[in-house]
Amino acid sequence: RGGPAERIEVLPNGVHTQQFEPREPDEGLLDTLGLRDKTVIGYAGGLVDYEGLDLLLLATARLTSTRDDFAVVIVGDGPSQQRLQRMARELDILDVVTFTGRVPHPEISRYLSVFDITPFPRLPRPVCELISPIKPLEAMAMGTASIVSSVAALTEIVEPESRGLVFDAGDDADLARQLGRYLDDPGLRATMG
């Protein structure tokens, strides 16, 4: 737009690696949230419609029909919070899903430490195709296995089958299938993480 190139710097998304680094799971949170002996699928971020958390809840319902070895923790708040809580109640999955509400950002790494799998199910919308979030980078910096939807802004971060798993954006059945792969294979989680 006419600005001198020598005065322009591109600052890519990044992570404070002193705050977000691999660590042992927070024992207090495991007990407080009742997560012992469960594989934890966790999301930490804003609860807004384009994040696709309704897909996570639908995928969770699919998985609970055949297994009970996992828990889902959703950390954050936002305009979709009440709708998502109502949806979880209607799907009868509140025994598996915990909503923590808002957590101060300095505490997020404690929650990420107990997550084994971090899904980012963003919907196929223009904003999700163009804007890359910081959340996957924080989870990946902590060595957590990630699953992202196939939107462009996420697949440039999570290379399919190399740095994580990718599911078809908007498809809760495919999300459930990919979550199942991670649930069934701790070695795959470790490699991707």
PDB file of C-alpha atoms in Angstrom:
ATOM      1  CA  ARG A   1       0.000   0.000   0.000  1.00  0.00           C
ATOM      2  CA  GLY A   2       2.940   2.277  -0.576  1.00  0.00           C
ATOM      3  CA  GLY A   3       4.834   1.904   2.692  1.00  0.00           C
ATOM      4  CA  PRO A   4       8.611   1.605   2.360  1.00  0.00           C
ATOM      5  CA  ALA A   5       9.572  -2.091   2.477  1.00  0.00           C
ATOM      6  CA  GLU A   6      12.605  -1.433   4.691  1.00  0.00           C
ATOM      7  CA  ARG A   7      10.282  -0.168   7.452  1.00  0.00           C
ATOM      8  CA  ILE A   8       8.022  -3.230   7.420  1.00  0.00           C
ATOM      9  CA  GLU A   9       8.655  -6.287   9.589  1.00  0.00           C
ATOM     10  CA  VAL A  10       6.491  -9.394   9.678  1.00  0.00           C
ATOM     11  CA  LEU A  11       6.158 -10.809  13.158  1.00  0.00           C
ATOM     12  CA  PRO A  12       4.796 -14.356  12.973  1.00  0.00           C
ATOM     13  CA  ASN A  13       2.733 -15.864  15.760  1.00  0.00           C
ATOM     14  CA  GLY A  14       4.883 -17.107  18.581  1.00  0.00           C
ATOM     15  CA  VAL A  15       4.816 -18.575  22.060  1.00  0.00           C
ATOM     16  CA  HIS A  16       6.504 -17.619  25.321  1.00  0.00           C
ATOM     17  CA  THR A  17       8.486 -20.827  25.657  1.00  0.00           C
ATOM     18  CA  GLN A  18       9.305 -20.123  29.301  1.00  0.00           C
ATOM     19  CA  GLN A  19       5.580 -20.367  30.052  1.00  0.00           C
ATOM     20  CA  PHE A  20       4.605 -23.004  27.489  1.00  0.00           C
ATOM     21  CA  GLU A  21       6.992 -25.952  27.589  1.00  0.00           C
ATOM     22  CA  PRO A  22       6.573 -29.685  28.175  1.00  0.00           C
ATOM     23  CA  ARG A  23       5.995 -30.473  31.845  1.00  0.00           C
ATOM     24  CA  GLU A  24       4.466 -33.070  34.094  1.00  0.00           C
ATOM     25  CA  PRO A  25       0.676 -32.920  34.486  1.00  0.00           C
ATOM     26  CA  ASP A  26      -0.528 -30.634  37.274  1.00  0.00           C
ATOM     27  CA  GLU A  27      -1.467 -33.148  39.998  1.00  0.00           C
ATOM     28  CA  GLY A  28      -3.831 -30.721  41.730  1.00  0.00           C
ATOM     29  CA  LEU A  29      -5.836 -30.169  38.559  1.00  0.00           C
ATOM     30  CA  LEU A  30      -5.998 -33.888  37.843  1.00  0.00           C
ATOM     31  CA  ASP A  31      -7.616 -34.373  41.247  1.00  0.00           C
ATOM     32  CA  THR A  32      -9.795 -31.244  41.212  1.00  0.00           C
ATOM     33  CA  LEU A  33     -11.195 -32.043  37.769  1.00  0.00           C
ATOM     34  CA  GLY A  34     -11.460 -35.801  38.379  1.00  0.00           C
ATOM     35  CA  LEU A  35      -9.179 -36.698  35.483  1.00  0.00           C
ATOM     36  CA  ARG A  36      -7.146 -39.552  36.945  1.00  0.00           C
ATOM     37  CA  ASP A  37      -6.923 -42.597  34.679  1.00  0.00           C
ATOM     38  CA  LYS A  38      -8.510 -40.716  31.764  1.00  0.00           C
ATOM     39  CA  THR A  39      -7.081 -39.540  28.485  1.00  0.00           C
ATOM     40  CA  VAL A  40      -7.881 -35.837  28.494  1.00  0.00           C
ATOM     41  CA  ILE A  41      -9.137 -34.024  25.423  1.00  0.00           C
ATOM     42  CA  GLY A  42      -8.846 -30.327  26.211  1.00  0.00           C
ATOM     43  CA  TYR A  43      -9.620 -26.975  24.660  1.00  0.00           C
ATOM     44  CA  ALA A  44      -8.525 -23.643  26.125  1.00  0.00           C
ATOM     45  CA  GLY A  45      -9.719 -20.474  24.428  1.00  0.00           C
ATOM     46  CA  GLY A  46     -12.674 -18.310  23.602  1.00  0.00           C
ATOM     47  CA  LEU A  47     -16.088 -19.935  23.365  1.00  0.00           C
ATOM     48  CA  VAL A  48     -17.287 -18.388  20.136  1.00  0.00           C
ATOM     49  CA  ASP A  49     -19.281 -20.022  17.366  1.00  0.00           C
ATOM     50  CA  TYR A  50     -16.557 -20.168  14.704  1.00  0.00           C
ATOM     51  CA  GLU A  51     -14.276 -22.236  16.983  1.00  0.00           C
ATOM     52  CA  GLY A  52     -16.485 -25.257  16.172  1.00  0.00           C
ATOM     53  CA  LEU A  53     -16.840 -26.504  19.736  1.00  0.00           C
ATOM     54  CA  ASP A  54     -20.297 -27.832  18.911  1.00  0.00           C
ATOM     55  CA  LEU A  55     -18.458 -30.307  16.636  1.00  0.00           C
ATOM     56  CA  LEU A  56     -16.305 -31.333  19.594  1.00  0.00           C
ATOM     57  CA  LEU A  57     -19.434 -31.992  21.647  1.00  0.00           C
ATOM     58  CA  LEU A  58     -21.035 -34.004  18.824  1.00  0.00           C
ATOM     59  CA  ALA A  59     -17.817 -35.997  18.375  1.00  0.00           C
ATOM     60  CA  THR A  60     -17.714 -36.580  22.142  1.00  0.00           C
ATOM     61  CA  ALA A  61     -21.252 -37.972  22.053  1.00  0.00           C
ATOM     62  CA  ARG A  62     -20.220 -40.326  19.235  1.00  0.00           C
ATOM     63  CA  LEU A  63     -17.216 -41.535  21.238  1.00  0.00           C
ATOM     64  CA  THR A  64     -19.154 -42.055  24.480  1.00  0.00           C
ATOM     65  CA  SER A  65     -21.389 -44.555  22.706  1.00  0.00           C
ATOM     66  CA  THR A  66     -18.445 -46.975  22.544  1.00  0.00           C
ATOM     67  CA  ARG A  67     -15.922 -45.950  25.219  1.00  0.00           C
ATOM     68  CA  ASP A  68     -15.472 -44.319  28.626  1.00  0.00           C
ATOM     69  CA  ASP A  69     -11.688 -43.949  28.862  1.00  0.00           C
ATOM     70  CA  PHE A  70     -11.534 -40.210  28.216  1.00  0.00           C
ATOM     71  CA  ALA A  71     -12.657 -36.838  29.530  1.00  0.00           C
ATOM     72  CA  VAL A  72     -13.178 -33.494  27.799  1.00  0.00           C
ATOM     73  CA  VAL A  73     -12.219 -30.228  29.475  1.00  0.00           C
ATOM     74  CA  ILE A  74     -13.279 -26.907  27.962  1.00  0.00           C
ATOM     75  CA  VAL A  75     -11.483 -23.914  29.455  1.00  0.00           C
ATOM     76  CA  GLY A  76     -12.724 -20.416  28.695  1.00  0.00           C
ATOM     77  CA  ASP A  77     -15.828 -18.343  28.306  1.00  0.00           C
ATOM     78  CA  GLY A  78     -17.557 -16.336  25.633  1.00  0.00           C
ATOM     79  CA  PRO A  79     -20.839 -15.755  23.823  1.00  0.00           C
ATOM     80  CA  SER A  80     -21.343 -19.473  23.031  1.00  0.00           C
ATOM     81  CA  GLN A  81     -20.770 -20.733  26.572  1.00  0.00           C
ATOM     82  CA  GLN A  82     -24.415 -21.141  27.611  1.00  0.00           C
ATOM     83  CA  ARG A  83     -25.379 -22.672  24.262  1.00  0.00           C
ATOM     84  CA  LEU A  84     -22.525 -25.182  24.480  1.00  0.00           C
ATOM     85  CA  GLN A  85     -23.395 -26.105  28.075  1.00  0.00           C
ATOM     86  CA  ARG A  86     -27.029 -26.605  27.069  1.00  0.00           C
ATOM     87  CA  MET A  87     -25.937 -28.719  24.113  1.00  0.00           C
ATOM     88  CA  ALA A  88     -23.739 -30.912  26.333  1.00  0.00           C
ATOM     89  CA  ARG A  89     -26.690 -31.391  28.684  1.00  0.00           C
ATOM     90  CA  GLU A  90     -29.009 -32.304  25.800  1.00  0.00           C
ATOM     91  CA  LEU A  91     -26.419 -34.763  24.431  1.00  0.00           C
ATOM     92  CA  ASP A  92     -26.172 -36.249  27.946  1.00  0.00           C
ATOM     93  CA  ILE A  93     -22.379 -35.975  28.037  1.00  0.00           C
ATOM     94  CA  LEU A  94     -21.867 -33.809  31.126  1.00  0.00           C
ATOM     95  CA  ASP A  95     -20.433 -36.856  32.902  1.00  0.00           C
ATOM     96  CA  VAL A  96     -17.542 -36.651  30.405  1.00  0.00           C
ATOM     97  CA  VAL A  97     -17.368 -32.902  29.661  1.00  0.00           C
ATOM     98  CA  THR A  98     -16.239 -30.261  32.167  1.00  0.00           C
ATOM     99  CA  PHE A  99     -16.598 -26.529  31.544  1.00  0.00           C
ATOM    100  CA  THR A 100     -14.189 -24.613  33.784  1.00  0.00           C
ATOM    101  CA  GLY A 101     -15.167 -21.103  32.755  1.00  0.00           C
ATOM    102  CA  ARG A 102     -12.636 -18.321  32.377  1.00  0.00           C
ATOM    103  CA  VAL A 103      -9.109 -18.983  33.627  1.00  0.00           C
ATOM    104  CA  PRO A 104      -6.419 -16.265  33.911  1.00  0.00           C
ATOM    105  CA  HIS A 105      -3.943 -16.599  31.031  1.00  0.00           C
ATOM    106  CA  PRO A 106      -0.959 -17.259  33.349  1.00  0.00           C
ATOM    107  CA  GLU A 107      -2.851 -20.377  34.548  1.00  0.00           C
ATOM    108  CA  ILE A 108      -3.476 -21.783  31.060  1.00  0.00           C
ATOM    109  CA  SER A 109      -0.235 -23.774  31.007  1.00  0.00           C
ATOM    110  CA  ARG A 110      -1.403 -25.666  34.133  1.00  0.00           C
ATOM    111  CA  TYR A 111      -4.492 -26.784  32.229  1.00  0.00           C
ATOM    112  CA  LEU A 112      -2.556 -27.589  29.068  1.00  0.00           C
ATOM    113  CA  SER A 113      -0.274 -29.803  31.178  1.00  0.00           C
ATOM    114  CA  VAL A 114      -3.183 -32.190  31.862  1.00  0.00           C
ATOM    115  CA  PHE A 115      -4.373 -32.275  28.240  1.00  0.00           C
ATOM    116  CA  ASP A 116      -3.281 -35.297  26.218  1.00  0.00           C
ATOM    117  CA  ILE A 117      -5.101 -34.189  23.067  1.00  0.00           C
ATOM    118  CA  THR A 118      -5.933 -30.641  21.983  1.00  0.00           C
ATOM    119  CA  PRO A 119      -8.564 -30.274  19.249  1.00  0.00           C
ATOM    120  CA  PHE A 120      -9.018 -27.054  17.290  1.00  0.00           C
ATOM    121  CA  PRO A 121     -12.235 -27.692  15.338  1.00  0.00           C
ATOM    122  CA  ARG A 122     -12.609 -24.308  13.642  1.00  0.00           C
ATOM    123  CA  LEU A 123     -15.420 -24.070  11.127  1.00  0.00           C
ATOM    124  CA  PRO A 124     -14.924 -23.562   7.373  1.00  0.00           C
ATOM    125  CA  ARG A 125     -15.528 -19.812   7.400  1.00  0.00           C
ATOM    126  CA  PRO A 126     -13.450 -17.073   5.763  1.00  0.00           C
ATOM    127  CA  VAL A 127     -12.118 -15.749   9.084  1.00  0.00           C
ATOM    128  CA  CYS A 128     -10.972 -19.244  10.067  1.00  0.00           C
ATOM    129  CA  GLU A 129      -9.300 -19.814   6.705  1.00  0.00           C
ATOM    130  CA  LEU A 130      -7.317 -16.559   6.979  1.00  0.00           C
ATOM    131  CA  ILE A 131      -6.507 -15.899  10.644  1.00  0.00           C
ATOM    132  CA  SER A 132      -4.172 -18.266  12.458  1.00  0.00           C
ATOM    133  CA  PRO A 133      -4.716 -18.585  16.211  1.00  0.00           C
ATOM    134  CA  ILE A 134      -2.036 -18.734  18.911  1.00  0.00           C
ATOM    135  CA  LYS A 135      -3.772 -21.581  20.818  1.00  0.00           C
ATOM    136  CA  PRO A 136      -2.390 -24.470  18.746  1.00  0.00           C
ATOM    137  CA  LEU A 137       1.134 -23.103  19.061  1.00  0.00           C
ATOM    138  CA  GLU A 138       0.840 -22.979  22.854  1.00  0.00           C
ATOM    139  CA  ALA A 139      -0.433 -26.563  22.978  1.00  0.00           C
ATOM    140  CA  MET A 140       2.233 -27.768  20.567  1.00  0.00           C
ATOM    141  CA  ALA A 141       4.983 -25.995  22.535  1.00  0.00           C
ATOM    142  CA  MET A 142       3.894 -28.065  25.543  1.00  0.00           C
ATOM    143  CA  GLY A 143       4.168 -31.287  23.551  1.00  0.00           C
ATOM    144  CA  THR A 144       0.435 -31.951  23.348  1.00  0.00           C
ATOM    145  CA  ALA A 145      -0.952 -33.944  20.422  1.00  0.00           C
ATOM    146  CA  SER A 146      -3.154 -31.669  18.317  1.00  0.00           C
ATOM    147  CA  ILE A 147      -6.050 -32.189  15.936  1.00  0.00           C
ATOM    148  CA  VAL A 148      -7.144 -29.350  13.693  1.00  0.00           C
ATOM    149  CA  SER A 149      -9.866 -28.816  11.147  1.00  0.00           C
ATOM    150  CA  SER A 150      -8.789 -28.578   7.517  1.00  0.00           C
ATOM    151  CA  VAL A 151      -9.031 -24.781   7.329  1.00  0.00           C
ATOM    152  CA  ALA A 152      -5.966 -23.209   5.702  1.00  0.00           C
ATOM    153  CA  ALA A 153      -4.841 -21.163   8.713  1.00  0.00           C
ATOM    154  CA  LEU A 154      -4.603 -24.346  10.811  1.00  0.00           C
ATOM    155  CA  THR A 155      -3.138 -26.744   8.268  1.00  0.00           C
ATOM    156  CA  GLU A 156      -0.240 -24.348   7.725  1.00  0.00           C
ATOM    157  CA  ILE A 157       0.559 -24.803  11.449  1.00  0.00           C
ATOM    158  CA  VAL A 158      -0.256 -28.502  11.812  1.00  0.00           C
ATOM    159  CA  GLU A 159       1.111 -30.412   8.852  1.00  0.00           C
ATOM    160  CA  PRO A 160      -1.198 -33.437   8.428  1.00  0.00           C
ATOM    161  CA  GLU A 161       0.225 -36.708   9.778  1.00  0.00           C
ATOM    162  CA  SER A 162       3.489 -34.964  10.690  1.00  0.00           C
ATOM    163  CA  ARG A 163       2.783 -32.377  13.402  1.00  0.00           C
ATOM    164  CA  GLY A 164      -0.754 -33.499  14.157  1.00  0.00           C
ATOM    165  CA  LEU A 165      -3.966 -34.903  12.771  1.00  0.00           C
ATOM    166  CA  VAL A 166      -6.368 -33.058  10.481  1.00  0.00           C
ATOM    167  CA  PHE A 167     -10.084 -33.695  10.063  1.00  0.00           C
ATOM    168  CA  ASP A 168     -12.493 -32.404   7.439  1.00  0.00           C
ATOM    169  CA  ALA A 169     -13.691 -28.986   8.615  1.00  0.00           C
ATOM    170  CA  GLY A 170     -17.316 -29.104   9.756  1.00  0.00           C
ATOM    171  CA  ASP A 171     -17.431 -32.924   9.965  1.00  0.00           C
ATOM    172  CA  ASP A 172     -18.025 -34.154  13.535  1.00  0.00           C
ATOM    173  CA  ALA A 173     -17.853 -37.824  12.441  1.00  0.00           C
ATOM    174  CA  ASP A 174     -14.356 -37.294  11.019  1.00  0.00           C
ATOM    175  CA  LEU A 175     -13.340 -35.409  14.162  1.00  0.00           C
ATOM    176  CA  ALA A 176     -14.559 -38.365  16.257  1.00  0.00           C
ATOM    177  CA  ARG A 177     -12.575 -40.751  14.042  1.00  0.00           C
ATOM    178  CA  GLN A 178      -9.362 -38.741  14.453  1.00  0.00           C
ATOM    179  CA  LEU A 179      -9.897 -38.378  18.210  1.00  0.00           C
ATOM    180  CA  GLY A 180     -10.372 -42.145  18.328  1.00  0.00           C
ATOM    181  CA  ARG A 181      -7.016 -42.650  16.612  1.00  0.00           C
ATOM    182  CA  TYR A 182      -5.308 -40.669  19.349  1.00  0.00           C
ATOM    183  CA  LEU A 183      -7.312 -42.336  22.120  1.00  0.00           C
ATOM    184  CA  ASP A 184      -6.343 -45.770  20.808  1.00  0.00           C
ATOM    185  CA  ASP A 185      -2.666 -45.015  20.254  1.00  0.00           C
ATOM    186  CA  PRO A 186      -0.581 -43.341  23.013  1.00  0.00           C
ATOM    187  CA  GLY A 187       2.481 -43.782  20.795  1.00  0.00           C
ATOM    188  CA  LEU A 188       0.875 -41.718  18.057  1.00  0.00           C
ATOM    189  CA  ARG A 189       0.028 -39.013  20.603  1.00  0.00           C
ATOM    190  CA  ALA A 190       3.634 -38.977  21.809  1.00  0.00           C
ATOM    191  CA  THR A 191       5.047 -38.812  18.271  1.00  0.00           C
ATOM    192  CA  MET A 192       2.678 -36.028  17.178  1.00  0.00           C
ATOM    193  CA  GLY A 193       3.152 -34.139  20.438  1.00  0.00           C
TER     194      GLY A 193
END
